[in-house]
Coordinates of C-alpha atoms in Angstrom, one line a residue:
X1 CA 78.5 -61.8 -70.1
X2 CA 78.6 -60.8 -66.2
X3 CA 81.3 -60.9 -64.2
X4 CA 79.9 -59.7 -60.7
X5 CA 77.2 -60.2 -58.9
X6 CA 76.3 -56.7 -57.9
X7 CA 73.8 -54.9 -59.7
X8 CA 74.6 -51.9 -61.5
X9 CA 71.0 -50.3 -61.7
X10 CA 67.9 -51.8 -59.8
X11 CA 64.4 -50.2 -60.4
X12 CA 61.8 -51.6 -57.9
X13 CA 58.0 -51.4 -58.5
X14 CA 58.6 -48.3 -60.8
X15 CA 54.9 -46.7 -61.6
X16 CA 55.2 -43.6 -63.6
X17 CA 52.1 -41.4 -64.9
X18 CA 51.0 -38.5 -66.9
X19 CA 48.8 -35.3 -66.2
X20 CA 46.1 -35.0 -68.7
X21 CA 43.7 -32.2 -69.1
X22 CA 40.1 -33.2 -69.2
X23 CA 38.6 -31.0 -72.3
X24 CA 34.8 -30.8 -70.9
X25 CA 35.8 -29.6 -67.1
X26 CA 39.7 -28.3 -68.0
X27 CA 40.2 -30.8 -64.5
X28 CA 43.9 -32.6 -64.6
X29 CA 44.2 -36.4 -63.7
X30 CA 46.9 -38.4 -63.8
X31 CA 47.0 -41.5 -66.1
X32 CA 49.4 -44.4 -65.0
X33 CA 51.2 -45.3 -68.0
X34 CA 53.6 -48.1 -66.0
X35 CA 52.8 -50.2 -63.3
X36 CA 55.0 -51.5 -60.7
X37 CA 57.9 -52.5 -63.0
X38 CA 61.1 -54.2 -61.9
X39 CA 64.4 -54.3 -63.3
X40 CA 68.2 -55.3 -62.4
X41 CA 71.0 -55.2 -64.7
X42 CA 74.6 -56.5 -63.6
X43 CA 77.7 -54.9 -64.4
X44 CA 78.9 -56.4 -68.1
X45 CA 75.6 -57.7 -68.8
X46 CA 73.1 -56.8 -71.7
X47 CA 69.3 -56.4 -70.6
X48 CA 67.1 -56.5 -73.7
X49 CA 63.8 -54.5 -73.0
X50 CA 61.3 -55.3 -75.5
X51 CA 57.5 -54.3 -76.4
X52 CA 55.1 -53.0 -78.9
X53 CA 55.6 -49.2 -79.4
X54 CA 53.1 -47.4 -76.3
X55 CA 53.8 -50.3 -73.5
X56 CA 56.3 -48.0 -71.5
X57 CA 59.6 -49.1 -72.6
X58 CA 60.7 -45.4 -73.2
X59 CA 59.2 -44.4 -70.2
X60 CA 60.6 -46.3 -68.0
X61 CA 64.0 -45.7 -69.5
X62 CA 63.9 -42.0 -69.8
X63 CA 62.9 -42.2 -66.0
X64 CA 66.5 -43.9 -64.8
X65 CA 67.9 -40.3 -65.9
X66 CA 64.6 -38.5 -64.9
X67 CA 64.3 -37.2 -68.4
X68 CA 60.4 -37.5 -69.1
X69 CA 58.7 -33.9 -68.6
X70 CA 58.7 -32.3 -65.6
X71 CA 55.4 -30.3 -65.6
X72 CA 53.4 -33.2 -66.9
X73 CA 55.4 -36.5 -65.3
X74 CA 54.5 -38.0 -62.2
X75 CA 56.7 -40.9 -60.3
X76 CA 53.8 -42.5 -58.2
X77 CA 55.6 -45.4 -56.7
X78 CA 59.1 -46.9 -56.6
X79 CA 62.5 -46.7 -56.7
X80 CA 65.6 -46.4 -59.6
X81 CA 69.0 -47.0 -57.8
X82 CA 72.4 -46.7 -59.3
X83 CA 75.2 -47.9 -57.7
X84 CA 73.7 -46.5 -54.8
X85 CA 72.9 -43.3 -55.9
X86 CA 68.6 -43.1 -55.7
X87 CA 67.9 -41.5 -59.2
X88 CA 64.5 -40.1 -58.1
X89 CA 65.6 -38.2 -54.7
X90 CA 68.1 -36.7 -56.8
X91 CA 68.8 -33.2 -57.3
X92 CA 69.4 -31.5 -61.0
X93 CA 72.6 -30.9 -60.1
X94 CA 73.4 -34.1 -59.1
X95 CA 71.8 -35.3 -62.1
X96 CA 74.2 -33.6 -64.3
X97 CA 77.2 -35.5 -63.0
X98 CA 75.7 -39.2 -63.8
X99 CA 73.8 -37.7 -67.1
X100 CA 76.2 -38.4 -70.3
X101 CA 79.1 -39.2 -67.8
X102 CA 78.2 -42.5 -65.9
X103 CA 75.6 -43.0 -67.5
X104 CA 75.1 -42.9 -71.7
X105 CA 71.8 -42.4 -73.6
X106 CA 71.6 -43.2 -77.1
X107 CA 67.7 -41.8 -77.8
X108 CA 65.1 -43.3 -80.8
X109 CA 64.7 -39.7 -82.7
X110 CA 68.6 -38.3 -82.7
X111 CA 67.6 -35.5 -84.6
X112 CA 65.3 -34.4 -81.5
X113 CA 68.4 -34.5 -79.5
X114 CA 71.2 -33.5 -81.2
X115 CA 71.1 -29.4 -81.3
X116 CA 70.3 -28.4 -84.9
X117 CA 72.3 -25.1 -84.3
X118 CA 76.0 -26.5 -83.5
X119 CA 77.6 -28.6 -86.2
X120 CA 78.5 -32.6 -84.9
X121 CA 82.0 -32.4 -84.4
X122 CA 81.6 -29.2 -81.8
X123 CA 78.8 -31.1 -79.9
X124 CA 80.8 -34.1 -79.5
X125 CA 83.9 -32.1 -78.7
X126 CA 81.4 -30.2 -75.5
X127 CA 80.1 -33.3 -74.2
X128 CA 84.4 -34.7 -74.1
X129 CA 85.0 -31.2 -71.9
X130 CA 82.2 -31.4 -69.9
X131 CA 82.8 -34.7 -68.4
X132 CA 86.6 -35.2 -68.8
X133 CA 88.2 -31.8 -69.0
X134 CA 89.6 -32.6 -72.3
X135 CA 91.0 -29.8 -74.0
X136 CA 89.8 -29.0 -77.7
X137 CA 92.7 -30.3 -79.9
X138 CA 92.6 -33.5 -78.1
X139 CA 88.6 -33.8 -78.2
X140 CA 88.7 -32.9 -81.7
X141 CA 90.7 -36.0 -82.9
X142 CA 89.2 -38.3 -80.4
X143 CA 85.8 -37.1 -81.9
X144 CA 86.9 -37.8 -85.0
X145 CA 88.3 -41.3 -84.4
X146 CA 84.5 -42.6 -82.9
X147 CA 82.8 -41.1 -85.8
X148 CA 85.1 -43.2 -87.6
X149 CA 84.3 -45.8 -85.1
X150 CA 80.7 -45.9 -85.8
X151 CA 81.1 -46.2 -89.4
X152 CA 80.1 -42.2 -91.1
X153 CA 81.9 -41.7 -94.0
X154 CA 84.1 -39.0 -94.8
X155 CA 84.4 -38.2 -90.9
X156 CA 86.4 -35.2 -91.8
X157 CA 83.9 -34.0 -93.7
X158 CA 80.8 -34.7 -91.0
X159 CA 82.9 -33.4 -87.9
X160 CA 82.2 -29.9 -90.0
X161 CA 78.1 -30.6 -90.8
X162 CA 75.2 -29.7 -89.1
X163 CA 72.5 -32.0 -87.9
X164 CA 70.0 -31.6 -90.9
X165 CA 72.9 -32.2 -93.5
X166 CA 73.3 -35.6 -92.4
X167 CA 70.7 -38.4 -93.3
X168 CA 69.2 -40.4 -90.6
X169 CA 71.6 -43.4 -89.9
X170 CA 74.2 -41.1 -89.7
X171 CA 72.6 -39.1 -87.3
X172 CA 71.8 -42.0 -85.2
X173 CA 75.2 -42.7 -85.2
X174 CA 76.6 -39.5 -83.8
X175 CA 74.5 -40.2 -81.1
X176 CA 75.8 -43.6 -80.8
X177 CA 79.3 -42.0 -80.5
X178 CA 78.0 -38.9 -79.0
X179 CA 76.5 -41.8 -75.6
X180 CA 80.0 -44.1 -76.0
X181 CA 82.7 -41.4 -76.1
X182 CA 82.5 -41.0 -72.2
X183 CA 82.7 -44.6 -71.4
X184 CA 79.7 -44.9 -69.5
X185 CA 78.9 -47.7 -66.1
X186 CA 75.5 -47.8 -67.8
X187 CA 74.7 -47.4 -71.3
X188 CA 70.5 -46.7 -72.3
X189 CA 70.0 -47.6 -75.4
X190 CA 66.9 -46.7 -76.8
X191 CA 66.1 -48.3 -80.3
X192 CA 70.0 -47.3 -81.4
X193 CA 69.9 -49.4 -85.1
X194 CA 66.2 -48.3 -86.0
X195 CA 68.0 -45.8 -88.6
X196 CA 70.7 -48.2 -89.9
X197 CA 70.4 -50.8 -92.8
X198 CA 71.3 -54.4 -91.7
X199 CA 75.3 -54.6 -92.5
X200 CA 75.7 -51.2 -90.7
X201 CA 73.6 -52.6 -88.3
X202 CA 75.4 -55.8 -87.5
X203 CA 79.0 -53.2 -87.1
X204 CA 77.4 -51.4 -84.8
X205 CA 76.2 -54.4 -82.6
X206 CA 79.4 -55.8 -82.7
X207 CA 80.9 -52.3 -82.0
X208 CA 78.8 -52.3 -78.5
X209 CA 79.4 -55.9 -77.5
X210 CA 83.1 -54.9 -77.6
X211 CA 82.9 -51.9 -76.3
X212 CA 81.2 -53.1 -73.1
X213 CA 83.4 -56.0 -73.0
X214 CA 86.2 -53.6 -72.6
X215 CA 84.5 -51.4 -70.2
X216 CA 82.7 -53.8 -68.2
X217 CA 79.8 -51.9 -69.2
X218 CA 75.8 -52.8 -68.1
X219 CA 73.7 -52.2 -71.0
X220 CA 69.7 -51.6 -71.2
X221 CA 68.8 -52.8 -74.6
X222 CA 65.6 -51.5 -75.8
X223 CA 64.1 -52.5 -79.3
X224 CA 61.0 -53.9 -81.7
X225 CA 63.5 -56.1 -83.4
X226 CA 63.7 -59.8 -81.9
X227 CA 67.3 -60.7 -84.3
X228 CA 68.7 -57.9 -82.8
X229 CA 68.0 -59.1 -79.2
X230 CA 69.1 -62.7 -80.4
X231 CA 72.4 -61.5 -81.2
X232 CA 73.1 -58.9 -78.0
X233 CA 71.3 -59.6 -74.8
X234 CA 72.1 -61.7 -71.8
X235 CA 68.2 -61.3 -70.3
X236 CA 64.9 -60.2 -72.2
X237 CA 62.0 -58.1 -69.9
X238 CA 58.4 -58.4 -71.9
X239 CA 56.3 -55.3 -71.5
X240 CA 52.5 -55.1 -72.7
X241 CA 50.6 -52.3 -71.3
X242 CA 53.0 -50.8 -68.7
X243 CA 53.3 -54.0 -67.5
X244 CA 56.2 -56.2 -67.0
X245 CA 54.6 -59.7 -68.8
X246 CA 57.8 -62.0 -68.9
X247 CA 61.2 -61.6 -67.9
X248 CA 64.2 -64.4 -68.4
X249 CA 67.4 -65.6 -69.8
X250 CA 67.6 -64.5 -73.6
X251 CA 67.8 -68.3 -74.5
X252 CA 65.0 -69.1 -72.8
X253 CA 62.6 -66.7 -73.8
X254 CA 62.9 -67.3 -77.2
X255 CA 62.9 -71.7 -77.1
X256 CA 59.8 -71.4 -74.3
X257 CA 57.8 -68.5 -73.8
X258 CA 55.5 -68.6 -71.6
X259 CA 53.0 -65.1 -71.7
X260 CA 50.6 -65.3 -74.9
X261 CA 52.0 -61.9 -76.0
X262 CA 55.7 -63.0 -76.1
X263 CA 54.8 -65.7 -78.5
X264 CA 52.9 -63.1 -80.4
X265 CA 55.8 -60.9 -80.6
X266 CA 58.4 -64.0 -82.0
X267 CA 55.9 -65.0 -84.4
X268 CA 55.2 -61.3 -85.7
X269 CA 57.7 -61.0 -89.0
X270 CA 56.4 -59.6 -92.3
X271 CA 54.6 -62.1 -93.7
X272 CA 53.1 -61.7 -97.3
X273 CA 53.6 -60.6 -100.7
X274 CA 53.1 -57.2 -102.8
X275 CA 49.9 -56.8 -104.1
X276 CA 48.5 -58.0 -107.5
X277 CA 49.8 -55.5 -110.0
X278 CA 47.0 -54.1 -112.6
X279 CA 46.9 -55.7 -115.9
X280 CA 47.6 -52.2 -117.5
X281 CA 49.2 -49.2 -116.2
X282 CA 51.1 -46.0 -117.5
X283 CA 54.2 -44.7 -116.2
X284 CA 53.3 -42.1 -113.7
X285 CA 57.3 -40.7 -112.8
X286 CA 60.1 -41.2 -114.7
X287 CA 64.0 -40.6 -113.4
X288 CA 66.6 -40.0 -115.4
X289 CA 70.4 -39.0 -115.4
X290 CA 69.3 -37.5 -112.1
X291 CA 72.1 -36.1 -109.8
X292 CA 72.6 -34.5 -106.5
X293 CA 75.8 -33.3 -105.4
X294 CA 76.2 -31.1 -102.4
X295 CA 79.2 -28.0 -103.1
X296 CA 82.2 -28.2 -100.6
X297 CA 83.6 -24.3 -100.2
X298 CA 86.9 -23.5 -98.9
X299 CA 89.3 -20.9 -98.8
X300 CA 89.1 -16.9 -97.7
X301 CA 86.3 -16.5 -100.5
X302 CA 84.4 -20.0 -99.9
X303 CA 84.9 -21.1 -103.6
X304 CA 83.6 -24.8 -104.4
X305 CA 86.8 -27.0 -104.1
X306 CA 84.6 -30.3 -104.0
X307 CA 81.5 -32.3 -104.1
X308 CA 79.6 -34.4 -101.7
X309 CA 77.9 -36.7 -104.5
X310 CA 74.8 -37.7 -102.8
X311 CA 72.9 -39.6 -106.2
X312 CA 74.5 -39.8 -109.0
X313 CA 72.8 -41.0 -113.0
X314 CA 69.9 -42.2 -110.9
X315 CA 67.4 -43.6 -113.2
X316 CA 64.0 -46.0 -113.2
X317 CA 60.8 -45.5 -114.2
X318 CA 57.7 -46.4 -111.6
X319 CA 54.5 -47.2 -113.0
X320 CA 50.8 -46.7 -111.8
X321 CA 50.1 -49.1 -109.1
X322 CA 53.6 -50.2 -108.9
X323 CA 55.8 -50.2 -105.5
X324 CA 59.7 -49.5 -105.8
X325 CA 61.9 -50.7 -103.1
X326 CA 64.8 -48.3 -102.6
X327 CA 67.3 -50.2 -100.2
X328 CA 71.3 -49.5 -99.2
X329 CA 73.1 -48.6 -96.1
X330 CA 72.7 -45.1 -94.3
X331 CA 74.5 -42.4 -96.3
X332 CA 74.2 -44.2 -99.3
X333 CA 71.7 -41.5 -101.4
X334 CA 67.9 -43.2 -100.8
X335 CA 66.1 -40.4 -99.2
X336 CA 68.1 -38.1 -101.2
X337 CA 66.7 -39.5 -104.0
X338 CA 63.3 -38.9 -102.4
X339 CA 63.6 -35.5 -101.3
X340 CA 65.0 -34.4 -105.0
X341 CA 62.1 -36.4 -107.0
X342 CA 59.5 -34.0 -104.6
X343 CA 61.6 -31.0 -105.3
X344 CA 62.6 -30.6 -102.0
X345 CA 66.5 -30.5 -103.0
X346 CA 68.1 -29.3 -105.8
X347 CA 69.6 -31.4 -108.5
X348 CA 70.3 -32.2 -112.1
X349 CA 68.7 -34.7 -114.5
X350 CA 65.1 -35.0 -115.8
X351 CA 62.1 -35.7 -113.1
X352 CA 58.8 -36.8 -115.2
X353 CA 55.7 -36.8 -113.1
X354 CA 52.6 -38.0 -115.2
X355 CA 54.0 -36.6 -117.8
X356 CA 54.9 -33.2 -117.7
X357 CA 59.0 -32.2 -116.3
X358 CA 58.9 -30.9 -113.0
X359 CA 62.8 -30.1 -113.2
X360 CA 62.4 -25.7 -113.6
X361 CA 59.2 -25.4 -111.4
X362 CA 59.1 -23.0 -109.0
X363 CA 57.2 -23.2 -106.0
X364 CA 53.6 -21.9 -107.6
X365 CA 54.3 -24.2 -110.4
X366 CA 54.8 -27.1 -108.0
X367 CA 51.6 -26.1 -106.0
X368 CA 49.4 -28.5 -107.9
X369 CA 50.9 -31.3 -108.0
X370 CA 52.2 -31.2 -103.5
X371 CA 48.2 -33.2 -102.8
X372 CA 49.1 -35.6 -105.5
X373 CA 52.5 -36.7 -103.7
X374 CA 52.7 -37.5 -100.5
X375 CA 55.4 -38.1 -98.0
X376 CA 56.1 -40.1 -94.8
X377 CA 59.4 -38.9 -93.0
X378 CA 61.8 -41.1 -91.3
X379 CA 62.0 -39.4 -88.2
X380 CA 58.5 -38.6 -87.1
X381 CA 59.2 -36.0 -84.0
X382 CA 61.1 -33.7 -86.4
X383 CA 58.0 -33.8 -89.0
X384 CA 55.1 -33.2 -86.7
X385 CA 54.6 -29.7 -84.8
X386 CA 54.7 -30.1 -81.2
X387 CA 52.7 -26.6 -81.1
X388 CA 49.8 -28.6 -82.9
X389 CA 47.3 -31.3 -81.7
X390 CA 47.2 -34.7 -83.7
X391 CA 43.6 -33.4 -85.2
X392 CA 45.4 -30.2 -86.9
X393 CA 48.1 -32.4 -87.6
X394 CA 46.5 -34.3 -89.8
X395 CA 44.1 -32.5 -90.7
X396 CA 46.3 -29.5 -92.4
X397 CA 46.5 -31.1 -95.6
X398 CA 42.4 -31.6 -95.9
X399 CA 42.1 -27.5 -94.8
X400 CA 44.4 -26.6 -97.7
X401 CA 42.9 -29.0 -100.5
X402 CA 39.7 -29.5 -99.7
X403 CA 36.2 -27.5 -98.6
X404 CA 34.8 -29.0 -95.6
X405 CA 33.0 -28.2 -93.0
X406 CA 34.4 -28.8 -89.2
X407 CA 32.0 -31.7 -88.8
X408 CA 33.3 -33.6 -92.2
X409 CA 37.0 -32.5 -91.2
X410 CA 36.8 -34.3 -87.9
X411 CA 35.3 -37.4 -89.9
X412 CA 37.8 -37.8 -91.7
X413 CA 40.3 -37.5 -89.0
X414 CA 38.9 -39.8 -87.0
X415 CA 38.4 -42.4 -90.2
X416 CA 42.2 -42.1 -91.1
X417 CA 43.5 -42.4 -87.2
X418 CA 41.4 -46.0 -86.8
X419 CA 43.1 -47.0 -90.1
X420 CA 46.2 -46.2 -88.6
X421 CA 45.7 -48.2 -85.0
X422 CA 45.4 -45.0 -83.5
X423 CA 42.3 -44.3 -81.1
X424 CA 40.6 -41.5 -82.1
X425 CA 39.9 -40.2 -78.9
X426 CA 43.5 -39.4 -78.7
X427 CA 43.4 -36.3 -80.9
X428 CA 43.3 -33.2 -79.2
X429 CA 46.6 -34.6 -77.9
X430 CA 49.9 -33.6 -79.0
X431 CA 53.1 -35.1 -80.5
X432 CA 55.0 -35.1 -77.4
X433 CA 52.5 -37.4 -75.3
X434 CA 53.0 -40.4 -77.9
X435 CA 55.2 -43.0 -78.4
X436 CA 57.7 -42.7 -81.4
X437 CA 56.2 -45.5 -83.1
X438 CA 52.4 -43.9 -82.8
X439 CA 54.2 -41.0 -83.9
X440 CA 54.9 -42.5 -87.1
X441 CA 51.0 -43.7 -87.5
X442 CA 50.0 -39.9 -87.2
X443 CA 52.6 -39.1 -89.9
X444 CA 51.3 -41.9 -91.9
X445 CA 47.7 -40.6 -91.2
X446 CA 48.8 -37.2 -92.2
X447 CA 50.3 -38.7 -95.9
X448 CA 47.0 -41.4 -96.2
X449 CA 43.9 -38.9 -95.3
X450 CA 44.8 -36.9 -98.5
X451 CA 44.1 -40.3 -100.8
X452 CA 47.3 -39.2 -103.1
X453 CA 48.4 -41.1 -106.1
X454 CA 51.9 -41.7 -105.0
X455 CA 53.2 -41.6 -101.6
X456 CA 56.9 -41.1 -100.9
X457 CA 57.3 -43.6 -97.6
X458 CA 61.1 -42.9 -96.2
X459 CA 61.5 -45.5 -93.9
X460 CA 57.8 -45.7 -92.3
X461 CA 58.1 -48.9 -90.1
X462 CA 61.7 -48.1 -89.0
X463 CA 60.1 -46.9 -85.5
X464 CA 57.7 -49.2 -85.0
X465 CA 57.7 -52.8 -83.2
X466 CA 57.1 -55.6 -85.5
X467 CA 53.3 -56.3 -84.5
X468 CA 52.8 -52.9 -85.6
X469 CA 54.6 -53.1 -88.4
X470 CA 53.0 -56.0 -90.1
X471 CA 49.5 -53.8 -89.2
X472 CA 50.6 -50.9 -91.1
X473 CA 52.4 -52.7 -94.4
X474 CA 48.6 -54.3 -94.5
X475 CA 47.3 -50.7 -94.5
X476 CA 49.4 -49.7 -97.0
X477 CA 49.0 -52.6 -99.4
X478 CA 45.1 -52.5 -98.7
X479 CA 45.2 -48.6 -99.6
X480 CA 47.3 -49.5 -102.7
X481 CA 45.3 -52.1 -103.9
X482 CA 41.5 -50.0 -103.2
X483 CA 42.9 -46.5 -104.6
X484 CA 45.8 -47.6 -107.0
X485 CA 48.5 -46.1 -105.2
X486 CA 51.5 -46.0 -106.1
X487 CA 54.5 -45.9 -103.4
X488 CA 58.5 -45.2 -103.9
X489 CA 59.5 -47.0 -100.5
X490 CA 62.9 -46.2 -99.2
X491 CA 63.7 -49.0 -96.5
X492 CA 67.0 -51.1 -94.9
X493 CA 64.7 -54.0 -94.2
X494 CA 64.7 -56.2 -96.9
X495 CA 61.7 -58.1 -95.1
X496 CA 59.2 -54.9 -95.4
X497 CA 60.6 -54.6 -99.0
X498 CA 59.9 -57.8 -99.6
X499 CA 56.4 -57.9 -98.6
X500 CA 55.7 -54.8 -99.6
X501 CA 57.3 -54.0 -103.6
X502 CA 57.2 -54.9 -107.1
X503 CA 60.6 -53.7 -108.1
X504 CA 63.9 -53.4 -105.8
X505 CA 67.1 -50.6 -106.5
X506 CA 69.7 -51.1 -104.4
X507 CA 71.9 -48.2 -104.1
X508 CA 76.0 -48.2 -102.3
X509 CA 77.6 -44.4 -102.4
X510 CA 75.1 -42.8 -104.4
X511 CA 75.2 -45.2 -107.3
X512 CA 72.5 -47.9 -108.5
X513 CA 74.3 -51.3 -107.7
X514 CA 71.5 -54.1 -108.9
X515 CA 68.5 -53.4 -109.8
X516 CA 65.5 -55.8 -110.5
X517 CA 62.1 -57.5 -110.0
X518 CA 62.2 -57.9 -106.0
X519 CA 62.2 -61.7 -105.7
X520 CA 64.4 -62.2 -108.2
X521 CA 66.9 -60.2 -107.1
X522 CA 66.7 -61.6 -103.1
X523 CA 66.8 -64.6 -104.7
X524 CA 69.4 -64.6 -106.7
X525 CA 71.9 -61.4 -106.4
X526 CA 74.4 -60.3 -108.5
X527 CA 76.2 -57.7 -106.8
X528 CA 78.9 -58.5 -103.9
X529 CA 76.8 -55.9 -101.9
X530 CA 73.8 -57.4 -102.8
X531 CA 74.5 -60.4 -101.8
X532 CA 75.6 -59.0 -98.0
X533 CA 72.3 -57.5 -97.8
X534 CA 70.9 -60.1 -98.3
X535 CA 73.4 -62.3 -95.8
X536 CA 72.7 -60.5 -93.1
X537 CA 68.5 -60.2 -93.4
X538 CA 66.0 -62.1 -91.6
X539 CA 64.4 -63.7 -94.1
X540 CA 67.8 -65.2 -95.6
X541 CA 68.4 -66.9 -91.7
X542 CA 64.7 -68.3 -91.8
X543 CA 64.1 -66.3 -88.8

């Protein structure tokens, strides 16, 4: 709660815009994206900023460090001050001292921002000498004690791994550590639990309520999820549009909204159930005794001295039609499991596909079958190539299976991006100039406009705010029940699960815990683990 009256940061009538190229004349105008926006956040006290993905909650946070791109970004009115320092008259070099120091970021895509070519432990240990002078030794163990902090396993192990070795909640949370370890004035944080199933979730909550109650810390809270600003903030700010809507005490907000959209956005959680499975239908993969596990070299001639055992005996069989839920914390082996059943790691155990073993299959042998599976990536940024426009992005996959003409390509594109929510117009733009949740509808485009059989969908909502959400699981289920789809969908929110599949695996450490038929197994788990999975989601507090 707050414990002084001064305010930390105060942005007044902030309107930011973008340059766009006009394609017919090559002319650039600027589009305002926010408009007049203010904001004040007290020291010690939690500001929740919430909005659909696209109504300029990023934007106007990446502006308090002047982060958003320089050629393109335009501030057209307004002022961000922090503790009387005016963020906009700034200087870079000035910059650099409140950046990471005074002021901690924790960004939505982590894997955009943590530097794929240094391993964690060395990037965390830079950012401790940078700011404090700390010498390497002592960096090195107070590195490893927040990774600890922020609940990675085996930190001793991750300290040594490279971005892309570590699955997406972890990643989240080395930047979690990576925004903390400095003990900001003034944390961002910018969606900083999309990543992490619901009991890492709640640690890492906690984690930051005591960490700012130590500090004294002012935190800007942005998310999609409502629970989550329930259980943190001290204030909510609306925003629809680049506009601020609303803006009140947390309690308030939430007992008597008074903007139309704010009711919309309380009332927004996944309603529904999976779709009617078909009366017949053949198994199209089957898993068994499959294993990853990930050598561990040491020594002067880097022999294997240990495992990391990512999956281990994984085994179900997913039938035409049918949705699998694949649920368990960060860390725990789900998109593992993923990337293994579309060859995309290596690994032991049988992998049936319609059929015929794809376990031996080079990459020509795999060739026929890459149209008939599909995936959607957790982290969208990472997936999508900035270099290309949303058309070509979506559009690669019709250019390589199919014969069309540039006429029936751009159809198609066009068909997939309204099915998405995504205005068609929009696609000569590129990756960089959308949100992060309409991100993830152009990856989901990219994986629908094929029409696949089965779709591999590694957390596909995470990004996305829940009115969005609920849109796309009706897409999905709509696309399932018209085509017959069939969809392996690896998730931490046990509400899209259980709107969404048939069958539920929950998964701790790389083992299969409980599996069953979805509403029996909400219902009624077995497993202690289970049974805090389900404790801690939405639907189990009647939210």
């Amino acid at each position: 709660m707050t414990n002084s009256v001064e305010p930390v940061l105060t942005i007044k009538d902030l309107s930011v815009g973008f340059a766009r190229a006009n394609v017919l004349d090559n002319k650039r105008t600027v589009e305002q994206v926010t408009h007049k926006v203010s904001l004040e956040i007290i020291k010690g006290e939690t500001l929740a900023l919430v909005g659909e993905s696209g109504s300029g909650k990023s934007v106007t946070a990446n502006s308090i460090l002047k982060l958003l791109p320089k050629g393109s970004s335009h501030y057209l009115n307004g002022s961000i001050n922090f503790n009387g320092i005016d963020i906009l008259s700034c200087s870079e070099r000035q910059l650099r001292g409140v950046r990471g120091g005074r002021i901690g970021m924790i960004f939505q895509e982590p894997m955009v921002s943590l530097n794929p070519l240094h391993k964690v432990g060395k990037q965390l240990v830079e950012t401790l000498s940078i700011h404090r002078g700390m010498r390497t030794n002592k960096a090195h163990e107070l590195a490893l004690e927040w990774l600890d902090k922020v609940g990675i396993r085996y930190p001793e192990q991750k300290i040594l791994s490279y971005p892309h070795e570590l699955s997406g909640g972890e990643r989240q949370r080395v930047m979690i550590a990576m925004a903390l370890i400095n003990e900001p004035e003034l944390l961002i944080a910018d969606e900083p639990t999309t990543a992490l199933d619901v009991s890492v979730q709640a640690q890492i909550l906690d984690l930051l309520k005591s960490l700012q109650q130590e500090l004294g810390m002012a935190m800007l809270f942005i998310t999609h999820d409502l629970s989550i600003v329930k259980k943190i903030a001290d204030r909510v700010a609306v925003m629809k549009d680049g506009h601020l809507v609303e803006s009140g005490d947390c309690k308030q907000i939430f007992s008597s909204p008074n903007h139309a959209y704010t009711k919309k956005l309380i009332n927004s959680d996944p309603k529904g159930v999976p779709v009617r499975l078909p009366e017949v239908s053949e198994s199209l993969l089957d898993v068994n005794q499959l294993r990853v596990w990930f050598p561990i070299t040491g020594g002067i001639f880097k022999r294997v001295v240990s495992h990391v055992k990512a999956v281990t005996d994984m085994g179900f069989t997913l039938k035409r039609g049918h949705s699998i839920g694949l649920v368990g914390e960060s860390g725990s082996g789900k998109s593992t499991t993923g990337m293994a059943i579309l060859k995309l790691v290596e690994s032991e155990g049988s992998i049936a596909y319609d059929g015929s073993e794809l376990q031996g299959l080079n990459r020509t042998g795999m060739l026929p079958y890459r149209s008939r599976m599909q995936v959607v990536f957790q982290d969208p940024f990472s997936a999508l190539n900035p270099r290309m426009s949303v058309a070509q992005v979506i559009g690669e996959g019709l250019r390589v299976h199919q014969e069309l003409t540039e006429t029936q390509l751009d159809q198609q594109i066009c068909e997939v991006m309204k099915e998405v929510d995504l205005d068609p117009n929009t696609r000569h733009r590129y990756p960089n100039e959308f949100s992060g949740g309409q991100r993830q509808r152009i990856a989901v485009a990219r994986a629908l406009v094929l029409k696949p059989e089965f779709i591999l969908l590694d957390e596909p909502t995470s990004s996305l705010d829940r009115t969005v959400q609920s849109q796309v699981l009706d897409l999905l289920k709509s696309l399932q029940e018209k085509y017959g789809l069939t969809y392996l969908f690896i998730s931490h929110d046990l509400d899209v699960v259980k709107s969404l599949c048939h069958y539920t695996i929950v998964m701790k450490a790389g083992h299969i815990v409980e599996q069953g038929a979805t509403e029996q197994l909400f219902n009624d788990p077995k497993h202690e683990y289970t049974k805090q999975l389900v404790s801690l989601s939405s639907f189990s507090q009647g939210r």
